[in-house]
Amino acid sequence: MTTIAVLGNGRVGGNLAAALTRAGHEVTVADRTPGAAADAARRARIVINATPGAGSLERLAALRDELRGTLLVDVSNATTDGPDGLPADLLYPGSSLAEQLQEALPETHVVKTLNTMLFPVMTAPASLAQTPTAFLSGEDARAKQTVRELLADLGWQDEWITDLGGIRTARATEAAILFVPHVIRSSGFAPFAISIARSRGGGGSHGRA
């Protein structure tokens, strides 16, 4: 059992909080009331950023003291929105929200994951017809191992998880959000995820999409 704070009580945060609670963790969800995020982060070993990505950097940078020494799992994507409310462009082209957070929070271990799928898949990966992929980006190997274990509690098999390397690799996974509006307009709002298809009989850790 791990003490977890989920920052953001929308569909993403609520879904993750419910699933992690069912898995036996002690979960606190911080809403937007003054001081709620600071109180939750101060008590938690793991903090999950499920706030809207466009405002995440400002919100979390204000929690630098509370997040010191903490593992921050970032599942958000920072984008501008189009007229229909769907993602239009990246807010940090040439960088990523995860990199910006790590720079603003140097004493926090930031790990990017679960940002290449619609929110229902985060806690029910086996529900898809094809195997999805969850990616990990972060500088600290121990932090990424902890996140891998957390993903297992959400139903992710170990072979479905790909460690891409350092936090800079989050640029690639965050850019995948640009697929989302086109897929939704084409096929409707049905759960889907980015998946890496590997050759049969191996492929190691360097599979091709």
mmCIF file of C-alpha atoms in Angstrom:
data_model
loop_
_atom_site.group_PDB
_atom_site.id
_atom_site.type_symbol
_atom_site.label_atom_id
_atom_site.label_comp_id
_atom_site.label_asym_id
_atom_site.label_seq_id
_atom_site.Cartn_x
_atom_site.Cartn_y
_atom_site.Cartn_z
ATOM 1 C CA MET A 1 0.000 0.000 0.000
ATOM 2 C CA THR A 2 1.327 3.380 -1.043
ATOM 3 C CA THR A 3 0.122 6.859 -0.145
ATOM 4 C CA ILE A 4 -0.845 8.559 -3.410
ATOM 5 C CA ALA A 5 -2.136 12.049 -4.154
ATOM 6 C CA VAL A 6 -3.991 12.616 -7.413
ATOM 7 C CA LEU A 7 -3.980 16.240 -8.482
ATOM 8 C CA GLY A 8 -7.026 16.821 -10.652
ATOM 9 C CA ASN A 9 -10.519 15.441 -10.090
ATOM 10 C CA GLY A 10 -11.759 15.275 -13.687
ATOM 11 C CA ARG A 11 -12.284 12.110 -15.708
ATOM 12 C CA VAL A 12 -8.582 11.200 -15.779
ATOM 13 C CA GLY A 13 -7.916 11.868 -12.106
ATOM 14 C CA GLY A 14 -11.154 10.293 -10.920
ATOM 15 C CA ASN A 15 -10.594 7.180 -13.003
ATOM 16 C CA LEU A 16 -7.030 6.706 -11.738
ATOM 17 C CA ALA A 17 -7.971 7.410 -8.124
ATOM 18 C CA ALA A 18 -10.787 4.854 -8.155
ATOM 19 C CA ALA A 19 -8.621 2.145 -9.716
ATOM 20 C CA LEU A 20 -5.680 2.728 -7.376
ATOM 21 C CA THR A 21 -8.005 2.683 -4.374
ATOM 22 C CA ARG A 22 -9.396 -0.665 -5.538
ATOM 23 C CA ALA A 23 -5.799 -1.899 -5.802
ATOM 24 C CA GLY A 24 -5.336 -1.185 -2.090
ATOM 25 C CA HIS A 25 -3.529 2.148 -2.109
ATOM 26 C CA GLU A 26 -4.358 5.087 0.141
ATOM 27 C CA VAL A 27 -5.459 7.722 -2.360
ATOM 28 C CA THR A 28 -6.302 11.382 -1.872
ATOM 29 C CA VAL A 29 -7.803 13.434 -4.683
ATOM 30 C CA ALA A 30 -7.077 17.150 -4.557
ATOM 31 C CA ASP A 31 -9.721 19.444 -5.995
ATOM 32 C CA ARG A 32 -9.262 23.141 -6.729
ATOM 33 C CA THR A 33 -10.063 24.403 -3.255
ATOM 34 C CA PRO A 34 -7.265 26.608 -1.831
ATOM 35 C CA GLY A 35 -4.507 24.550 -0.264
ATOM 36 C CA ALA A 36 -5.960 21.162 -1.274
ATOM 37 C CA ALA A 37 -3.135 20.277 -3.660
ATOM 38 C CA ALA A 38 -0.441 21.330 -1.191
ATOM 39 C CA ASP A 39 -2.001 19.339 1.642
ATOM 40 C CA ALA A 40 -2.374 16.223 -0.515
ATOM 41 C CA ALA A 41 1.147 16.444 -1.972
ATOM 42 C CA ARG A 42 2.706 16.990 1.439
ATOM 43 C CA ARG A 43 1.325 13.688 2.752
ATOM 44 C CA ALA A 44 1.913 11.528 -0.326
ATOM 45 C CA ARG A 45 4.809 9.355 -1.443
ATOM 46 C CA ILE A 46 3.606 9.448 -5.045
ATOM 47 C CA VAL A 47 1.831 12.375 -6.693
ATOM 48 C CA ILE A 48 -0.025 11.982 -9.989
ATOM 49 C CA ASN A 49 -0.459 15.053 -12.150
ATOM 50 C CA ALA A 50 -3.873 14.706 -13.790
ATOM 51 C CA THR A 51 -4.509 18.449 -14.040
ATOM 52 C CA PRO A 52 -5.167 20.071 -17.446
ATOM 53 C CA GLY A 53 -1.750 20.237 -19.097
ATOM 54 C CA ALA A 54 -1.984 23.883 -20.142
ATOM 55 C CA GLY A 55 -1.886 24.979 -16.492
ATOM 56 C CA SER A 56 0.114 22.119 -14.958
ATOM 57 C CA LEU A 57 3.502 23.806 -14.903
ATOM 58 C CA GLU A 58 2.277 26.844 -12.989
ATOM 59 C CA ARG A 59 0.251 24.750 -10.536
ATOM 60 C CA LEU A 60 3.010 22.267 -9.761
ATOM 61 C CA ALA A 61 5.869 24.762 -9.678
ATOM 62 C CA ALA A 62 4.005 26.425 -6.805
ATOM 63 C CA LEU A 63 4.268 23.103 -4.914
ATOM 64 C CA ARG A 64 8.054 22.859 -5.122
ATOM 65 C CA ASP A 65 8.537 22.486 -1.377
ATOM 66 C CA GLU A 66 5.727 19.929 -0.985
ATOM 67 C CA LEU A 67 7.027 17.871 -3.924
ATOM 68 C CA ARG A 68 10.649 17.791 -2.793
ATOM 69 C CA GLY A 69 11.816 14.159 -2.686
ATOM 70 C CA THR A 70 8.518 12.944 -4.134
ATOM 71 C CA LEU A 71 7.817 10.826 -7.209
ATOM 72 C CA LEU A 72 5.679 12.833 -9.648
ATOM 73 C CA VAL A 73 3.841 10.775 -12.257
ATOM 74 C CA ASP A 74 2.849 13.080 -15.101
ATOM 75 C CA VAL A 75 -0.006 11.783 -17.287
ATOM 76 C CA SER A 76 -1.024 15.127 -18.800
ATOM 77 C CA ASN A 77 -0.429 16.651 -22.233
ATOM 78 C CA ALA A 78 0.034 20.399 -22.635
ATOM 79 C CA THR A 79 -1.807 21.620 -25.724
ATOM 80 C CA THR A 80 -3.778 24.482 -27.112
ATOM 81 C CA ASP A 81 -7.367 23.638 -27.998
ATOM 82 C CA GLY A 82 -9.080 23.938 -31.347
ATOM 83 C CA PRO A 83 -12.589 25.361 -31.912
ATOM 84 C CA ASP A 84 -14.136 21.977 -31.075
ATOM 85 C CA GLY A 85 -12.241 21.731 -27.787
ATOM 86 C CA LEU A 86 -9.920 18.983 -29.018
ATOM 87 C CA PRO A 87 -6.106 19.352 -28.920
ATOM 88 C CA ALA A 88 -4.735 21.517 -31.718
ATOM 89 C CA ASP A 89 -1.033 22.226 -31.077
ATOM 90 C CA LEU A 90 1.643 21.441 -28.518
ATOM 91 C CA LEU A 91 2.136 24.104 -25.872
ATOM 92 C CA TYR A 92 5.867 23.343 -25.581
ATOM 93 C CA PRO A 93 7.135 22.581 -29.117
ATOM 94 C CA GLY A 94 10.767 21.477 -29.013
ATOM 95 C CA SER A 95 10.289 20.441 -25.387
ATOM 96 C CA SER A 96 7.594 18.762 -23.309
ATOM 97 C CA LEU A 97 5.512 19.332 -20.222
ATOM 98 C CA ALA A 98 7.474 16.599 -18.444
ATOM 99 C CA GLU A 99 10.780 18.330 -19.174
ATOM 100 C CA GLN A 100 9.405 21.652 -18.025
ATOM 101 C CA LEU A 101 8.194 20.083 -14.786
ATOM 102 C CA GLN A 102 11.528 18.374 -14.137
ATOM 103 C CA GLU A 103 13.372 21.643 -14.682
ATOM 104 C CA ALA A 104 11.019 23.528 -12.359
ATOM 105 C CA LEU A 105 11.153 20.733 -9.748
ATOM 106 C CA PRO A 106 14.805 19.588 -9.674
ATOM 107 C CA GLU A 107 14.397 17.734 -6.358
ATOM 108 C CA THR A 108 11.397 15.758 -7.605
ATOM 109 C CA HIS A 109 11.578 12.568 -9.686
ATOM 110 C CA VAL A 110 9.310 13.165 -12.697
ATOM 111 C CA VAL A 111 8.148 10.147 -14.717
ATOM 112 C CA LYS A 112 5.973 10.523 -17.797
ATOM 113 C CA THR A 113 3.508 7.749 -18.621
ATOM 114 C CA LEU A 114 -0.075 6.904 -19.695
ATOM 115 C CA ASN A 115 -0.358 9.999 -21.906
ATOM 116 C CA THR A 116 -0.695 8.159 -25.234
ATOM 117 C CA MET A 117 -4.222 6.824 -24.736
ATOM 118 C CA LEU A 118 -7.747 7.879 -23.931
ATOM 119 C CA PHE A 119 -8.402 7.850 -20.209
ATOM 120 C CA PRO A 120 -10.454 4.603 -19.934
ATOM 121 C CA VAL A 121 -7.471 2.613 -21.232
ATOM 122 C CA MET A 122 -5.242 3.826 -18.390
ATOM 123 C CA THR A 123 -6.999 1.525 -15.934
ATOM 124 C CA ALA A 124 -8.301 -1.164 -18.314
ATOM 125 C CA PRO A 125 -5.580 -1.908 -20.878
ATOM 126 C CA ALA A 126 -6.816 -5.448 -21.451
ATOM 127 C CA SER A 127 -10.151 -4.090 -22.682
ATOM 128 C CA LEU A 128 -8.682 -3.206 -26.085
ATOM 129 C CA ALA A 129 -8.768 -5.646 -28.988
ATOM 130 C CA GLN A 130 -5.020 -5.197 -29.466
ATOM 131 C CA THR A 131 -2.284 -4.920 -26.868
ATOM 132 C CA PRO A 132 -1.612 -1.257 -25.944
ATOM 133 C CA THR A 133 1.760 0.177 -24.953
ATOM 134 C CA ALA A 134 2.522 2.316 -21.903
ATOM 135 C CA PHE A 135 5.725 4.326 -22.184
ATOM 136 C CA LEU A 136 8.044 5.498 -19.404
ATOM 137 C CA SER A 137 10.242 8.606 -19.605
ATOM 138 C CA GLY A 138 12.337 9.772 -16.663
ATOM 139 C CA GLU A 139 15.827 10.254 -15.302
ATOM 140 C CA ASP A 140 15.655 8.026 -12.221
ATOM 141 C CA ALA A 141 15.666 4.253 -12.731
ATOM 142 C CA ARG A 142 14.231 3.521 -9.286
ATOM 143 C CA ALA A 143 11.378 5.963 -9.831
ATOM 144 C CA LYS A 144 10.544 4.332 -13.155
ATOM 145 C CA GLN A 145 10.547 0.899 -11.517
ATOM 146 C CA THR A 146 8.073 2.186 -8.926
ATOM 147 C CA VAL A 147 5.840 3.492 -11.715
ATOM 148 C CA ARG A 148 6.112 0.148 -13.501
ATOM 149 C CA GLU A 149 4.817 -1.532 -10.335
ATOM 150 C CA LEU A 150 2.005 1.024 -10.106
ATOM 151 C CA LEU A 151 1.028 0.275 -13.700
ATOM 152 C CA ALA A 152 0.899 -3.424 -12.830
ATOM 153 C CA ASP A 153 -1.700 -2.561 -10.191
ATOM 154 C CA LEU A 154 -3.734 -0.927 -12.978
ATOM 155 C CA GLY A 155 -3.673 -4.079 -15.098
ATOM 156 C CA TRP A 156 -0.618 -3.436 -17.263
ATOM 157 C CA GLN A 157 1.468 -6.505 -18.017
ATOM 158 C CA ASP A 158 5.203 -5.925 -17.882
ATOM 159 C CA GLU A 159 5.710 -6.677 -21.581
ATOM 160 C CA TRP A 160 3.210 -3.927 -22.455
ATOM 161 C CA ILE A 161 5.464 -1.294 -20.835
ATOM 162 C CA THR A 162 8.371 0.289 -22.750
ATOM 163 C CA ASP A 163 11.041 2.376 -21.011
ATOM 164 C CA LEU A 164 12.115 4.985 -23.558
ATOM 165 C CA GLY A 165 14.910 6.481 -21.439
ATOM 166 C CA GLY A 166 15.386 9.953 -20.007
ATOM 167 C CA ILE A 167 12.816 12.692 -19.547
ATOM 168 C CA ARG A 168 13.667 14.178 -22.959
ATOM 169 C CA THR A 169 11.953 11.192 -24.601
ATOM 170 C CA ALA A 170 8.634 12.539 -23.329
ATOM 171 C CA ARG A 171 8.749 14.899 -26.312
ATOM 172 C CA ALA A 172 7.874 11.942 -28.522
ATOM 173 C CA THR A 173 5.011 10.580 -26.455
ATOM 174 C CA GLU A 174 3.522 14.015 -25.818
ATOM 175 C CA ALA A 175 3.539 14.674 -29.564
ATOM 176 C CA ALA A 176 1.318 11.604 -29.989
ATOM 177 C CA ILE A 177 -1.576 13.699 -28.636
ATOM 178 C CA LEU A 178 -1.763 15.256 -32.108
ATOM 179 C CA PHE A 179 -3.182 11.949 -33.375
ATOM 180 C CA VAL A 180 -6.099 12.110 -30.961
ATOM 181 C CA PRO A 181 -8.403 14.729 -32.514
ATOM 182 C CA HIS A 182 -8.092 13.188 -35.970
ATOM 183 C CA VAL A 183 -8.853 9.677 -34.696
ATOM 184 C CA ILE A 184 -11.843 10.935 -32.692
ATOM 185 C CA ARG A 185 -13.246 12.845 -35.649
ATOM 186 C CA SER A 186 -12.751 9.796 -37.861
ATOM 187 C CA SER A 187 -13.955 7.029 -35.556
ATOM 188 C CA GLY A 188 -15.751 8.671 -32.629
ATOM 189 C CA PHE A 189 -14.870 8.790 -28.938
ATOM 190 C CA ALA A 190 -14.019 5.129 -28.384
ATOM 191 C CA PRO A 191 -11.117 4.031 -26.169
ATOM 192 C CA PHE A 192 -7.822 3.636 -28.031
ATOM 193 C CA ALA A 193 -4.086 3.798 -27.367
ATOM 194 C CA ILE A 194 -0.781 4.009 -29.179
ATOM 195 C CA SER A 195 0.675 0.521 -29.552
ATOM 196 C CA ILE A 196 4.092 -0.735 -30.664
ATOM 197 C CA ALA A 197 3.809 -3.778 -32.939
ATOM 198 C CA ARG A 198 6.929 -5.933 -32.838
ATOM 199 C CA SER A 199 8.086 -8.766 -35.084
ATOM 200 C CA ARG A 200 7.190 -12.259 -33.919
ATOM 201 C CA GLY A 201 9.849 -14.079 -31.951
ATOM 202 C CA GLY A 202 11.674 -11.093 -30.509
ATOM 203 C CA GLY A 203 12.709 -7.613 -31.484
ATOM 204 C CA GLY A 204 14.285 -6.764 -28.125
ATOM 205 C CA SER A 205 13.695 -3.295 -26.747
ATOM 206 C CA HIS A 206 13.962 -1.539 -30.099
ATOM 207 C CA GLY A 207 10.744 -2.544 -31.836
ATOM 208 C CA ARG A 208 9.358 -0.515 -34.690
ATOM 209 C CA ALA A 209 5.850 0.862 -34.790
#
